[in-house]
mmCIF file of C-alpha atoms in Angstrom:
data_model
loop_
_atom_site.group_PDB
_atom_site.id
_atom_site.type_symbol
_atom_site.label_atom_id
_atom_site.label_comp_id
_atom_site.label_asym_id
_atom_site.label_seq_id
_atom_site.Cartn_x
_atom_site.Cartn_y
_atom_site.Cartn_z
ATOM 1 C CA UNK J 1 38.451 39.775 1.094
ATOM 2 C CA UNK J 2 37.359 41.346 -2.089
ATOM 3 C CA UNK J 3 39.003 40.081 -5.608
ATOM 4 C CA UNK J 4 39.609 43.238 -7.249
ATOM 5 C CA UNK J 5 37.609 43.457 -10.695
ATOM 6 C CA UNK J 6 41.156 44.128 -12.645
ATOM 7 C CA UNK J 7 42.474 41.046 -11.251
ATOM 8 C CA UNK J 8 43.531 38.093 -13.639
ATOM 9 C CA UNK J 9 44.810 35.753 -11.859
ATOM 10 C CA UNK J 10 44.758 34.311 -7.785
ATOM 11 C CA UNK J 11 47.580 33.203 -6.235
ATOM 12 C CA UNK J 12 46.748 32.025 -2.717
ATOM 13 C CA UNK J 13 49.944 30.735 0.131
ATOM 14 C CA UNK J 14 50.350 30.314 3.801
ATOM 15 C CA UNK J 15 51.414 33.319 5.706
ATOM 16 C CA UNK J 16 53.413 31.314 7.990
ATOM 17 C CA UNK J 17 55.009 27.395 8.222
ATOM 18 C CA UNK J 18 51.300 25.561 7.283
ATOM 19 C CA UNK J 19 49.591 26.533 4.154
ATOM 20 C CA UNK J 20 46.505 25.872 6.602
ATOM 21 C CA UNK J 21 46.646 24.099 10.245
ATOM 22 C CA UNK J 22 42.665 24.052 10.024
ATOM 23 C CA UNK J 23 40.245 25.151 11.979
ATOM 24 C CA UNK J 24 40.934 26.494 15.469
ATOM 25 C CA UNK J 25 40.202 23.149 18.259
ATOM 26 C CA UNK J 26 41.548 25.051 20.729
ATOM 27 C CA UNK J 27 39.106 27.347 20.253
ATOM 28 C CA UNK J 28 36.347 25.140 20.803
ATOM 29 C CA UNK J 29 37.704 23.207 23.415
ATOM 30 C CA UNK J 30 37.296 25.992 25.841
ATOM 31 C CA UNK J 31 33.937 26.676 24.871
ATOM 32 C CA UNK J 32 31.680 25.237 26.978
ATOM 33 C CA UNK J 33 28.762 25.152 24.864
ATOM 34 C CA UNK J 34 31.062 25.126 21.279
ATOM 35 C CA UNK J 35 28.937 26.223 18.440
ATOM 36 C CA UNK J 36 27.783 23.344 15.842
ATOM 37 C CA UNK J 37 30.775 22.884 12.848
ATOM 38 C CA UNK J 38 28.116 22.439 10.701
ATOM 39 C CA UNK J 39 26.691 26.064 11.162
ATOM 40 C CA UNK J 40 30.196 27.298 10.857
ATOM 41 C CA UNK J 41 30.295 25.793 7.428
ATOM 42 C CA UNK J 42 27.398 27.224 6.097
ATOM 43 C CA UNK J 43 27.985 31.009 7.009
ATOM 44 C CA UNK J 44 31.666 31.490 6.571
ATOM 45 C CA UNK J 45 33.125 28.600 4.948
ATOM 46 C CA UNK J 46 30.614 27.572 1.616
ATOM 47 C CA UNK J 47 30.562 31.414 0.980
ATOM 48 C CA UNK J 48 34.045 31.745 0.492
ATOM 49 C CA UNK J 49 34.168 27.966 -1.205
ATOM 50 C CA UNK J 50 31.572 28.688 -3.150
ATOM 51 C CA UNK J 51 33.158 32.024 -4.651
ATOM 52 C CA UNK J 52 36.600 30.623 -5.859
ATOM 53 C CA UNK J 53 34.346 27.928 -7.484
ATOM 54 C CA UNK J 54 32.777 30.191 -9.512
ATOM 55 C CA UNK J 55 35.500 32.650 -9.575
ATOM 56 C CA UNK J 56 36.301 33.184 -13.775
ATOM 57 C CA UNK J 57 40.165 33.954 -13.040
ATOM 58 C CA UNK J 58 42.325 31.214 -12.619
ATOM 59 C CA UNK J 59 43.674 30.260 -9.223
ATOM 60 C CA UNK J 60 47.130 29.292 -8.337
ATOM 61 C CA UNK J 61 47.910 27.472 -4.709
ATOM 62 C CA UNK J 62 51.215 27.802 -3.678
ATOM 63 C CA UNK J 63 51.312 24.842 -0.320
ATOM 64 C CA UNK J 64 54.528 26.116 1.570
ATOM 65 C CA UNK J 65 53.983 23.467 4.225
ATOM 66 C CA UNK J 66 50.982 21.440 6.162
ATOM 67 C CA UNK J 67 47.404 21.759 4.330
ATOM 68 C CA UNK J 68 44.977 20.226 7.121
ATOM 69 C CA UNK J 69 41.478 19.734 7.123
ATOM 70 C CA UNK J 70 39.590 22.144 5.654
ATOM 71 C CA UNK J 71 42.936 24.102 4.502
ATOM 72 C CA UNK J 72 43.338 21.240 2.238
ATOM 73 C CA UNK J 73 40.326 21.422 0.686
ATOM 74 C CA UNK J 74 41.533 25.153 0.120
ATOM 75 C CA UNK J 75 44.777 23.794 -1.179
ATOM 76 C CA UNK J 76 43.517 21.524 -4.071
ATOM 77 C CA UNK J 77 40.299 23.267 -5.432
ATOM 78 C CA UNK J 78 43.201 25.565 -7.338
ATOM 79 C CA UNK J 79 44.024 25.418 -11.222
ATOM 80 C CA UNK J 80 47.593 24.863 -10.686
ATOM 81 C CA UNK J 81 49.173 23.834 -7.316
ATOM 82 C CA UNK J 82 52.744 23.969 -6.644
ATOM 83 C CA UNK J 83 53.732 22.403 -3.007
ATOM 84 C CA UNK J 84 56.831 22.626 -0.508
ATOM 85 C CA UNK J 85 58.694 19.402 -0.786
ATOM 86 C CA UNK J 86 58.172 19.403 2.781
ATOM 87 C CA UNK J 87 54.662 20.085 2.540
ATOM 88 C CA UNK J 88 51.841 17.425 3.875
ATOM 89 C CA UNK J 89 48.110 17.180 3.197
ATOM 90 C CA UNK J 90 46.084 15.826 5.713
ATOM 91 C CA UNK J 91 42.338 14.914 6.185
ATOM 92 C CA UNK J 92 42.630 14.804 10.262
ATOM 93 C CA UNK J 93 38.700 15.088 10.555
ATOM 94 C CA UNK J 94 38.421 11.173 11.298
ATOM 95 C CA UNK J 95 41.084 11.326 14.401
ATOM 96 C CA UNK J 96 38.773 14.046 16.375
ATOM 97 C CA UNK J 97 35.414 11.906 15.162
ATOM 98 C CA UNK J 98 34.295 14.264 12.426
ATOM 99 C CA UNK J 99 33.832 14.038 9.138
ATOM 100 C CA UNK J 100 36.257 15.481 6.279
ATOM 101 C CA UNK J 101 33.924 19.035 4.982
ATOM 102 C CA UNK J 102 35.059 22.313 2.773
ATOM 103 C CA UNK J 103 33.856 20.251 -0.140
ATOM 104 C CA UNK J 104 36.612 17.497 0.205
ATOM 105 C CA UNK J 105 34.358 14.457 -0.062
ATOM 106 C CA UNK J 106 33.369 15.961 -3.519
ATOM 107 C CA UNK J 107 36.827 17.097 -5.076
ATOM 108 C CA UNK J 108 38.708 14.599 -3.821
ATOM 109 C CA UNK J 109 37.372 11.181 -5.657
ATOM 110 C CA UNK J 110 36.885 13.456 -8.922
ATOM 111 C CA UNK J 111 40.589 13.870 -8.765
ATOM 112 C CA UNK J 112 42.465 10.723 -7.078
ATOM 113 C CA UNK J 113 39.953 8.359 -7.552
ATOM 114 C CA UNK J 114 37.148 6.864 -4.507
ATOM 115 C CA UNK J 115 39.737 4.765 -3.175
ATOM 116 C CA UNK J 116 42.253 7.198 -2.332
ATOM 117 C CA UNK J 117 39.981 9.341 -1.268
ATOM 118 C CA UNK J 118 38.671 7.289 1.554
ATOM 119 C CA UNK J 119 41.506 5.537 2.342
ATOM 120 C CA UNK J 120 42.901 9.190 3.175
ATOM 121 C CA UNK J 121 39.458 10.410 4.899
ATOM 122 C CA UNK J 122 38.950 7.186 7.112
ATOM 123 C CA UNK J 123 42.906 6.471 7.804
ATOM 124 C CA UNK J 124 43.830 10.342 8.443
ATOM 125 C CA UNK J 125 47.604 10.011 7.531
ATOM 126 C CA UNK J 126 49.964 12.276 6.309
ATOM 127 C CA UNK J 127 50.345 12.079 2.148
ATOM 128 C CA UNK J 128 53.763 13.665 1.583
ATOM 129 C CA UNK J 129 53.905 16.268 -1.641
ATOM 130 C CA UNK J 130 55.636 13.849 -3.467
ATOM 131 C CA UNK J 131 53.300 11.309 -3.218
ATOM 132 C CA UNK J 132 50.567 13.800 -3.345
ATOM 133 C CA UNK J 133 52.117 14.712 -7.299
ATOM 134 C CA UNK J 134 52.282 10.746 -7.838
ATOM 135 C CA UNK J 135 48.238 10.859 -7.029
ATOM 136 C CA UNK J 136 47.611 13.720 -9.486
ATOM 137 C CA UNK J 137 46.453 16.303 -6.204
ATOM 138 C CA UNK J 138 48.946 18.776 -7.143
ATOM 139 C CA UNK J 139 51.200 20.014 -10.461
ATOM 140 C CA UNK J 140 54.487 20.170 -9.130
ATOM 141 C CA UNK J 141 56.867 19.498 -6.182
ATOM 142 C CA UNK J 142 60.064 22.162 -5.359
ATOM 143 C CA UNK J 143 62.201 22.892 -2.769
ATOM 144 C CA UNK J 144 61.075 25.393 -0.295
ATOM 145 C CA UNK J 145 63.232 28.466 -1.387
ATOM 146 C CA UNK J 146 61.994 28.013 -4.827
ATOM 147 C CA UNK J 147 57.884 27.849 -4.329
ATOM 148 C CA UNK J 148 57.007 31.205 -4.466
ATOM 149 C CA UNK J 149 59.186 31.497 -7.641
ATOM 150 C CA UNK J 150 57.535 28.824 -9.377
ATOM 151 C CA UNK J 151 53.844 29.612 -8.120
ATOM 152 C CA UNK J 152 54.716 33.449 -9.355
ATOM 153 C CA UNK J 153 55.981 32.285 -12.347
ATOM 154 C CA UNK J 154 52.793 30.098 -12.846
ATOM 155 C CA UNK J 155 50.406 33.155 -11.868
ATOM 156 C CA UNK J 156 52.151 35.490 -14.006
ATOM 157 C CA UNK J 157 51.484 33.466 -17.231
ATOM 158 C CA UNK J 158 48.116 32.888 -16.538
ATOM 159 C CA UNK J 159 47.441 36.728 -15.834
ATOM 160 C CA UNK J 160 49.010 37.306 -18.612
ATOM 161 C CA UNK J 161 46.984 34.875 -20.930
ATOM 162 C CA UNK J 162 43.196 35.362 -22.995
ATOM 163 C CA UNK J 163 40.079 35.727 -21.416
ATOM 164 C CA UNK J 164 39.372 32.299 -22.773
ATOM 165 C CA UNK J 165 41.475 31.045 -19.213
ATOM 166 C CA UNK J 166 38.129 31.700 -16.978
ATOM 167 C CA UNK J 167 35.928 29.837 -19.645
ATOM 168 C CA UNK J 168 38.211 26.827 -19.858
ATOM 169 C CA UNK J 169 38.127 27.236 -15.588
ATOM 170 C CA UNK J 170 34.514 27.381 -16.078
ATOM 171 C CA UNK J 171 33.893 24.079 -18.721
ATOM 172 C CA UNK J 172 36.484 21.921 -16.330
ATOM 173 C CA UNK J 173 34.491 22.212 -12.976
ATOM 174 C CA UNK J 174 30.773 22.020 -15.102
ATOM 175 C CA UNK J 175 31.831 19.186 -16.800
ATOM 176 C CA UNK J 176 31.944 17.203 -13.047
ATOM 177 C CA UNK J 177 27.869 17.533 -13.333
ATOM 178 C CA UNK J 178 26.740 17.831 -17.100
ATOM 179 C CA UNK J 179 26.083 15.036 -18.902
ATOM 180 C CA UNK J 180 28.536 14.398 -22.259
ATOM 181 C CA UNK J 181 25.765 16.201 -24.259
ATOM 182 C CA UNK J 182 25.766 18.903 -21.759
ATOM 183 C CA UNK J 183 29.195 19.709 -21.926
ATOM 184 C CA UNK J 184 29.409 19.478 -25.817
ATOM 185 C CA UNK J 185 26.648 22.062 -25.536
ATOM 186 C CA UNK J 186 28.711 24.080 -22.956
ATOM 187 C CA UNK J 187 31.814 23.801 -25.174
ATOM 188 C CA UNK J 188 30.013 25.358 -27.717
ATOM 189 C CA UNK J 189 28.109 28.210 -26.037
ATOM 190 C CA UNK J 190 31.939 29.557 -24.498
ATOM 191 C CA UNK J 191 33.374 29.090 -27.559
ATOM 192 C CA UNK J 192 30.989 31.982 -28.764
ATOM 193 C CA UNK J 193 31.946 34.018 -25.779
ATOM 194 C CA UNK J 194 35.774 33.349 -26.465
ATOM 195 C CA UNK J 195 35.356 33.975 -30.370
ATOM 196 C CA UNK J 196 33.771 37.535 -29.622
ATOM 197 C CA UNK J 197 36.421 38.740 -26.957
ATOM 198 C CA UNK J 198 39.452 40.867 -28.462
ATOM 199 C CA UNK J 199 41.882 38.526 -27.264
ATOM 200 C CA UNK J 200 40.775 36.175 -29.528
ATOM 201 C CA UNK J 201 41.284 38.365 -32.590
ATOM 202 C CA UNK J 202 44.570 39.480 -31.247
ATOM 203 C CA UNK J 203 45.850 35.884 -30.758
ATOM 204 C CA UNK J 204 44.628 35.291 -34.463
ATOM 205 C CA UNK J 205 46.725 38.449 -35.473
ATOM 206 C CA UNK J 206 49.775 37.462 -33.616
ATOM 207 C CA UNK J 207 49.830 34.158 -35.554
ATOM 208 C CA UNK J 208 49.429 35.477 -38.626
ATOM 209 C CA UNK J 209 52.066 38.161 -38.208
ATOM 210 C CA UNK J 210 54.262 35.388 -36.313
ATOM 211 C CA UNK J 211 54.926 37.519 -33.381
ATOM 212 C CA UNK J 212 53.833 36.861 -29.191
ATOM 213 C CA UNK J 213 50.341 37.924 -28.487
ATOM 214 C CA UNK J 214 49.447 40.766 -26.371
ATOM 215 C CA UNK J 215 46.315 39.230 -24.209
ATOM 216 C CA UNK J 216 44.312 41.823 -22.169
ATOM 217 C CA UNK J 217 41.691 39.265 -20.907
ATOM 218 C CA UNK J 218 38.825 41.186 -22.475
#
């Protein structure tokens, strides 16, 4: 669906037990002539991938239980991810014969490291939330009647924060690619952006008056 223009922040949850079972093998295996998963990938999947990527909002993942397969790569592209104590990740891919996709084999050495990220791809076991915060994947680990409160909590500070949020969003995932020149370069060119914006001047003002600012991420 469409992120409305006024929006400011994304939080993004499970509508029922699993964050994200994955895609639909039932489905397929009553096809008789299933469609290629790679096709599938390229027309719905990278779109929608490819658009919180470059999305200049942050984006909050609250995991309220399983995140399998491609719903995991959903699960950890966020800013800030709060999970379910009972909540699982899972790259299953390698017990059907496929291979992990939704961008996992890129995000996940960049953020636990090569080893853990085929050790999970090529042994397809369950990492538990709470070893899942141990590896760095995710922010924080609460009880299940307190995740939407936290992830809320979370979203509503970040909505409520400077338009600088998107280009500090923006510098993290660049700085994956750009060389350490690059990014000084980057660094540089947002700080312009950020110095021009009127939250910047009212976050100045605030401090000097010592009082909260009053961002309107413009």
């Amino acid at each position: 669906e469409v992120i409305k223009s006024d929006a400011r922040c994304l939080l993004i949850t499970g509508a029922g037990r699993a964050f994200s079972a994955g895609a639909n093998l039932q489905q397929r295996g009553s096809s008789d002539r299933p469609s290629a998963p790679g096709s599938t990938l390229e027309t719905h999947y990278h779109p929608v991938m490819t658009k919180l990527r470059k999305m200049d909002i942050p984006m909050v993942t609250a995991i309220n239980g399983p995140a399998v397969g491609v719903g995991m790569s959903f699960a950890i592209m966020s800013d800030y991810a709060v999970a379910s104590r009972s909540a699982y990740f899972l790259q299953a891919f390698a017990n059907i014969g496929l291979v992990p996709d939704g961008g996992a084999t890129w995000i996940l050495p960049r953020v636990v490291g090569w080893r853990r990220a085929v050790e999970l791809s090529m042994l397809a076991e369950r990492l538990p939330a709470e070893t899942a915060l141990e590896w760095g994947l995710i922010n924080r680990v609460v009880d299940a009647e307190d995740l939407m409160i936290e992830a809320m909590k979370v979203a509503n500070k970040l909505a409520n924060g400077p338009f600088s949020l998107g280009l500090i969003r923006h510098a993290y995932w660049e700085s994956f690619s750009n060389s350490y020149a690059e990014q000084f370069q980057l660094e540089a060119n947002l700080q312009d952006r950020a110095s021009s914006s009127r939250d910047n001047a009212e976050g100045v003002k605030a401090f000097l008056e010592k009082r909260e600012a009053r961002f309107t991420g413009q």
